[in-house]
Amino acid sequence: MVLLKKFNIALLVIFFYAYSLYLKKFFSFAELQDNLKKYNIKKKLASNSNTVLSISNKIFKFFKIRNCLSSAMTVYFVLKACDKSPQLFIGNAFNETNFISHAWIEVEGLIFHTNAQNIDILNRIIEIKWKNLEAS
């Protein structure tokens, strides 16, 4: 049963990665944000956040996926499918010579991002929160 649950999560990671690429390619950033907030998954998986983050990380490493926005969007959707309340952040930092932007996920005190970035130096410019309204 545990193996089947992990397999289902892995399939969701692959599906939502493809979906994230589709959103980035064909939608404006405002529409992308709106989709992240409103996309609701009716059938929920029972899994903890650590498992989702671990499986996602393994898949991203295997396929050499390093785009922070695509991977953060993917993990955001998968965590929603597991009935969690993730937050997706986009931040930036710049000075005279460098500009840095980064996207990451925070859920239940955990931080997930595919390419390690010191998020303490970033200005959080966008925060997308999802709360399970059905549970309220």
XYZ file of N, CA and C in Angstrom:
408
model
N 0.821 -1.204 0.000
C 0.000 0.000 0.000
C 0.859 1.260 0.000
N 1.937 1.272 0.789
C 2.820 2.433 0.849
C 3.474 2.670 -0.507
N 3.900 1.594 -1.165
C 4.529 1.714 -2.475
C 3.561 2.287 -3.503
N 2.308 1.862 -3.444
C 1.296 2.372 -4.363
C 1.056 3.865 -4.118
N 1.043 4.274 -2.855
C 0.851 5.685 -2.513
C 2.006 6.528 -3.063
N 3.241 6.027 -2.906
C 4.411 6.742 -3.418
C 4.381 6.807 -4.945
N 3.940 5.726 -5.574
C 3.820 5.705 -7.029
C 2.799 6.748 -7.491
N 1.672 6.838 -6.789
C 0.646 7.833 -7.135
C 1.188 9.255 -6.991
N 1.961 9.492 -5.950
C 2.560 10.820 -5.768
C 3.536 11.107 -6.907
N 4.343 10.112 -7.267
C 5.297 10.297 -8.373
C 4.561 10.623 -9.674
N 3.456 9.945 -9.932
C 2.667 10.253 -11.129
C 2.113 11.674 -11.081
N 1.661 12.084 -9.903
C 1.168 13.457 -9.762
C 2.271 14.475 -10.005
N 3.465 14.191 -9.520
C 4.592 15.109 -9.742
C 4.843 15.257 -11.239
N 4.879 14.155 -11.954
C 5.126 14.209 -13.402
C 3.987 14.933 -14.117
N 2.748 14.619 -13.761
C 1.603 15.276 -14.389
C 1.616 16.785 -14.136
N 1.799 17.170 -12.873
C 1.740 18.592 -12.553
C 2.967 19.354 -13.045
N 4.077 18.665 -13.253
C 5.220 19.340 -13.875
C 4.860 19.698 -15.321
N 4.275 18.752 -16.031
C 3.841 19.027 -17.408
C 2.794 20.143 -17.425
N 1.876 20.110 -16.473
C 0.844 21.143 -16.377
C 1.464 22.514 -16.082
N 2.461 22.543 -15.225
C 3.149 23.793 -14.904
C 3.857 24.370 -16.126
N 4.490 23.504 -16.903
C 5.134 23.972 -18.136
C 4.108 24.552 -19.101
N 2.952 23.897 -19.198
C 1.864 24.374 -20.051
C 1.402 25.766 -19.594
N 1.189 25.923 -18.280
C 0.754 27.219 -17.763
C 1.771 28.314 -18.064
N 3.049 28.020 -17.848
C 4.097 29.022 -18.083
C 4.175 29.418 -19.552
N 3.928 28.472 -20.435
C 4.076 28.719 -21.874
C 2.898 29.511 -22.453
N 1.687 29.200 -22.006
C 0.510 29.717 -22.689
C -0.321 30.732 -21.910
N 0.067 31.059 -20.698
C -0.726 31.977 -19.896
C 0.128 33.129 -19.398
N -0.524 34.245 -19.161
C 0.183 35.383 -18.579
C 0.502 35.064 -17.124
N 1.373 35.864 -16.533
C 1.739 35.608 -15.146
C 0.539 35.789 -14.215
N -0.313 36.771 -14.514
C -1.512 36.996 -13.698
C -2.451 35.788 -13.785
N -2.618 35.233 -14.989
C -3.465 34.045 -15.149
C -2.851 32.834 -14.452
N -1.538 32.750 -14.498
C -0.832 31.666 -13.821
C -1.093 31.739 -12.316
N -0.971 32.914 -11.728
C -1.242 33.104 -10.301
C -2.685 32.732 -9.962
N -3.598 33.170 -10.795
C -5.011 32.887 -10.568
C -5.262 31.381 -10.596
N -4.621 30.690 -11.528
C -4.790 29.245 -11.635
C -4.243 28.540 -10.400
N -3.106 28.992 -9.902
C -2.532 28.397 -8.697
C -3.478 28.537 -7.507
N -4.129 29.679 -7.409
C -5.018 29.925 -6.278
C -6.314 29.136 -6.384
N -6.822 28.986 -7.599
C -8.164 28.432 -7.760
C -8.217 26.943 -8.107
N -7.142 26.393 -8.642
C -7.176 24.990 -9.073
C -7.467 24.104 -7.862
N -8.552 23.373 -7.940
C -8.945 22.526 -6.820
C -8.962 21.063 -7.258
N -8.427 20.227 -6.415
C -8.376 18.795 -6.690
C -9.393 18.143 -5.778
N -10.377 17.500 -6.385
C -11.474 16.959 -5.597
C -11.094 15.697 -4.829
N -10.370 14.808 -5.471
C -9.986 13.561 -4.805
C -8.607 13.757 -4.177
N -8.544 13.675 -2.866
C -7.305 13.937 -2.136
C -6.558 12.642 -1.820
N -5.237 12.731 -1.829
C -4.385 11.631 -1.401
C -4.011 11.828 0.059
N -3.893 10.733 0.774
C -3.446 10.819 2.167
C -1.934 10.609 2.184
N -1.200 11.698 2.359
C 0.252 11.609 2.420
C 0.785 12.804 3.198
N 1.948 12.617 3.822
C 2.502 13.740 4.565
C 3.414 14.583 3.682
N 3.669 15.782 4.127
C 4.450 16.736 3.341
C 5.876 16.259 3.086
N 6.496 15.632 4.079
C 7.863 15.125 3.898
C 7.958 14.134 2.752
N 6.981 13.249 2.654
C 6.973 12.251 1.577
C 6.848 12.932 0.224
N 5.938 13.885 0.131
C 5.744 14.611 -1.137
C 7.023 15.335 -1.538
N 7.645 16.030 -0.596
C 8.860 16.784 -0.904
C 10.002 15.851 -1.280
N 10.122 14.725 -0.606
C 11.184 13.764 -0.898
C 11.027 13.148 -2.297
N 9.829 12.713 -2.616
C 9.583 12.114 -3.938
C 9.780 13.164 -5.033
N 9.267 14.364 -4.814
C 9.433 15.440 -5.806
C 10.909 15.715 -6.051
N 11.667 15.817 -4.982
C 13.093 16.097 -5.097
C 13.812 15.008 -5.889
N 13.494 13.755 -5.626
C 14.119 12.638 -6.353
C 13.801 12.700 -7.844
N 12.555 13.002 -8.170
C 12.158 13.086 -9.584
C 12.858 14.260 -10.263
N 12.896 15.409 -9.602
C 13.552 16.573 -10.191
C 15.045 16.325 -10.392
N 15.680 15.658 -9.448
C 17.107 15.335 -9.604
C 17.323 14.346 -10.734
N 16.479 13.309 -10.815
C 16.623 12.293 -11.853
C 16.506 12.907 -13.249
N 15.529 13.783 -13.432
C 15.310 14.407 -14.742
C 16.077 15.717 -14.912
N 16.925 16.066 -13.913
C 17.747 17.280 -13.953
C 16.899 18.538 -14.150
N 15.797 18.597 -13.425
C 14.908 19.748 -13.465
C 15.393 20.742 -12.417
N 15.762 21.946 -12.868
C 16.317 22.935 -11.941
C 15.564 24.262 -11.981
N 14.536 24.358 -12.794
C 13.784 25.606 -12.863
C 12.944 25.757 -11.604
N 13.231 26.788 -10.837
C 12.594 26.920 -9.523
C 11.093 27.189 -9.618
N 10.650 27.973 -10.597
C 9.226 28.274 -10.688
C 8.429 27.039 -11.094
N 8.891 26.322 -12.096
C 8.177 25.114 -12.530
C 8.115 24.076 -11.422
N 9.234 23.874 -10.743
C 9.244 22.866 -9.679
C 8.408 23.319 -8.478
N 8.440 24.604 -8.144
C 7.628 25.097 -7.032
C 6.140 24.970 -7.354
N 5.751 25.296 -8.577
C 4.358 25.151 -8.980
C 3.934 23.684 -8.900
N 4.793 22.796 -9.360
C 4.501 21.366 -9.335
C 4.255 20.888 -7.910
N 5.182 21.209 -7.022
C 5.064 20.773 -5.629
C 3.839 21.407 -4.969
N 3.549 22.641 -5.309
C 2.363 23.329 -4.791
C 1.096 22.534 -5.131
N 0.955 22.152 -6.403
C -0.219 21.388 -6.830
C -0.281 20.015 -6.156
N 0.850 19.335 -6.044
C 0.867 17.996 -5.438
C 0.506 18.089 -3.954
N 1.031 19.087 -3.264
C 0.675 19.257 -1.856
C -0.820 19.552 -1.694
N -1.371 20.326 -2.605
C -2.816 20.566 -2.571
C -3.574 19.256 -2.757
N -3.070 18.395 -3.636
C -3.710 17.094 -3.873
C -3.638 16.205 -2.633
N -2.701 16.487 -1.761
C -2.547 15.727 -0.508
C -3.200 16.455 0.658
N -4.048 17.421 0.343
C -4.835 18.144 1.335
C -3.980 18.955 2.304
N -2.870 19.465 1.827
C -2.005 20.350 2.620
C -2.296 21.795 2.233
N -1.742 22.725 2.980
C -1.918 24.156 2.700
C -0.569 24.800 2.391
N -0.065 24.583 1.177
C 1.250 25.136 0.832
C 1.189 26.630 0.542
N 2.344 27.257 0.635
C 2.514 28.642 0.225
C 3.632 28.666 -0.816
N 3.380 29.328 -1.926
C 4.394 29.495 -2.958
C 4.874 30.938 -2.879
N 6.175 31.097 -2.790
C 6.772 32.426 -2.710
C 7.652 32.679 -3.925
N 7.644 33.924 -4.364
C 8.594 34.378 -5.379
C 9.266 35.601 -4.785
N 10.588 35.574 -4.808
C 11.338 36.684 -4.246
C 12.455 37.121 -5.165
N 12.999 38.292 -4.874
C 14.129 38.773 -5.662
C 15.067 39.587 -4.787
N 16.247 39.767 -5.296
C 17.254 40.623 -4.660
C 18.127 41.172 -5.776
N 18.550 42.399 -5.616
C 19.446 42.961 -6.626
C 20.299 44.057 -6.020
N 21.440 44.235 -6.682
C 22.325 45.350 -6.349
C 22.847 45.892 -7.675
N 23.942 46.610 -7.666
C 24.450 47.232 -8.893
C 24.847 46.219 -9.964
N 25.237 45.025 -9.571
C 25.758 44.061 -10.543
C 24.951 42.773 -10.689
N 24.124 42.430 -9.717
C 23.426 41.145 -9.755
C 21.923 41.307 -9.545
N 21.193 40.433 -10.215
C 19.757 40.309 -9.984
C 19.483 38.836 -9.734
N 18.809 38.539 -8.657
C 18.466 37.159 -8.309
C 16.957 37.077 -8.140
N 16.362 36.064 -8.724
C 14.955 35.788 -8.442
C 14.847 34.300 -8.144
N 13.859 33.958 -7.345
C 13.740 32.568 -6.922
C 12.307 32.287 -6.498
N 11.870 31.038 -6.706
C 10.553 30.582 -6.255
C 10.750 29.370 -5.357
N 9.960 29.303 -4.290
C 10.064 28.176 -3.381
C 8.725 27.946 -2.692
N 8.638 26.800 -2.016
C 7.429 26.388 -1.309
C 7.720 26.319 0.181
N 6.738 26.746 0.968
C 6.787 26.533 2.411
C 5.495 25.835 2.810
N 5.650 24.765 3.588
C 4.494 24.021 4.083
C 4.867 23.375 5.408
N 4.027 23.580 6.395
C 4.214 22.959 7.715
C 5.633 23.154 8.265
N 6.169 24.350 8.084
C 7.508 24.655 8.586
C 8.644 24.139 7.721
N 8.338 23.471 6.619
C 9.356 22.947 5.701
C 9.516 23.885 4.521
N 10.729 23.952 3.984
C 11.009 24.772 2.800
C 11.479 23.849 1.692
N 10.927 24.048 0.487
C 11.331 23.243 -0.662
C 11.725 24.154 -1.806
N 12.911 23.924 -2.364
C 13.311 24.567 -3.610
C 14.343 23.687 -4.291
N 14.323 23.688 -5.632
C 15.183 22.767 -6.375
C 16.630 23.218 -6.434
N 16.876 24.499 -6.527
C 18.260 24.964 -6.522
C 18.430 25.870 -5.312
N 19.242 25.393 -4.419
C 19.399 26.065 -3.121
C 19.763 27.534 -3.303
N 19.013 28.354 -2.645
C 19.195 29.794 -2.701
C 19.003 30.313 -1.279
N 19.771 31.276 -0.895
C 19.599 31.860 0.422
C 18.359 32.750 0.389
N 17.245 32.213 0.840
C 15.991 32.965 0.746
C 15.915 34.110 1.755
N 16.820 34.121 2.727
C 16.825 35.209 3.709
C 17.205 36.553 3.088
N 17.946 36.533 1.975
C 18.352 37.790 1.337
C 17.329 38.279 0.315
N 16.294 37.470 0.053
C 15.322 37.813 -0.978
C 14.165 38.630 -0.416
N 13.707 39.573 -1.205
C 12.480 40.310 -0.904
C 11.321 39.470 -1.421
N 10.434 39.088 -0.545
C 9.274 38.297 -0.973
C 8.305 39.225 -1.690
N 8.194 39.038 -3.001
C 7.346 39.940 -3.779
C 5.976 39.336 -4.076
N 5.891 38.009 -4.086
C 4.612 37.345 -4.338
C 4.476 36.182 -3.366
N 3.285 36.067 -2.794
C 2.963 34.925 -1.936
C 1.609 34.386 -2.382
N 1.590 33.110 -2.704
C 0.336 32.468 -3.101
C 0.019 31.423 -2.050
N -1.118 31.605 -1.404
C -1.556 30.717 -0.335
C -2.789 29.970 -0.783
N -2.858 28.739 -0.395
C -4.089 27.984 -0.634
C -4.554 27.420 0.680
N -5.814 27.649 0.969
C -6.406 27.070 2.167
C -7.552 26.170 1.729
N -7.646 25.043 2.363
C -8.718 24.121 2.044
C -10.025 24.667 2.606
N -10.836 25.237 1.737
C -12.096 25.832 2.170
C -13.132 24.770 2.519
N -12.963 23.553 1.961
C -13.908 22.475 2.257
C -13.772 22.020 3.703
N -12.582 22.147 4.282
C -12.343 21.691 5.655
C -12.903 22.681 6.678
N -13.173 23.913 6.251
C -13.649 24.951 7.178
C -15.099 24.734 7.560
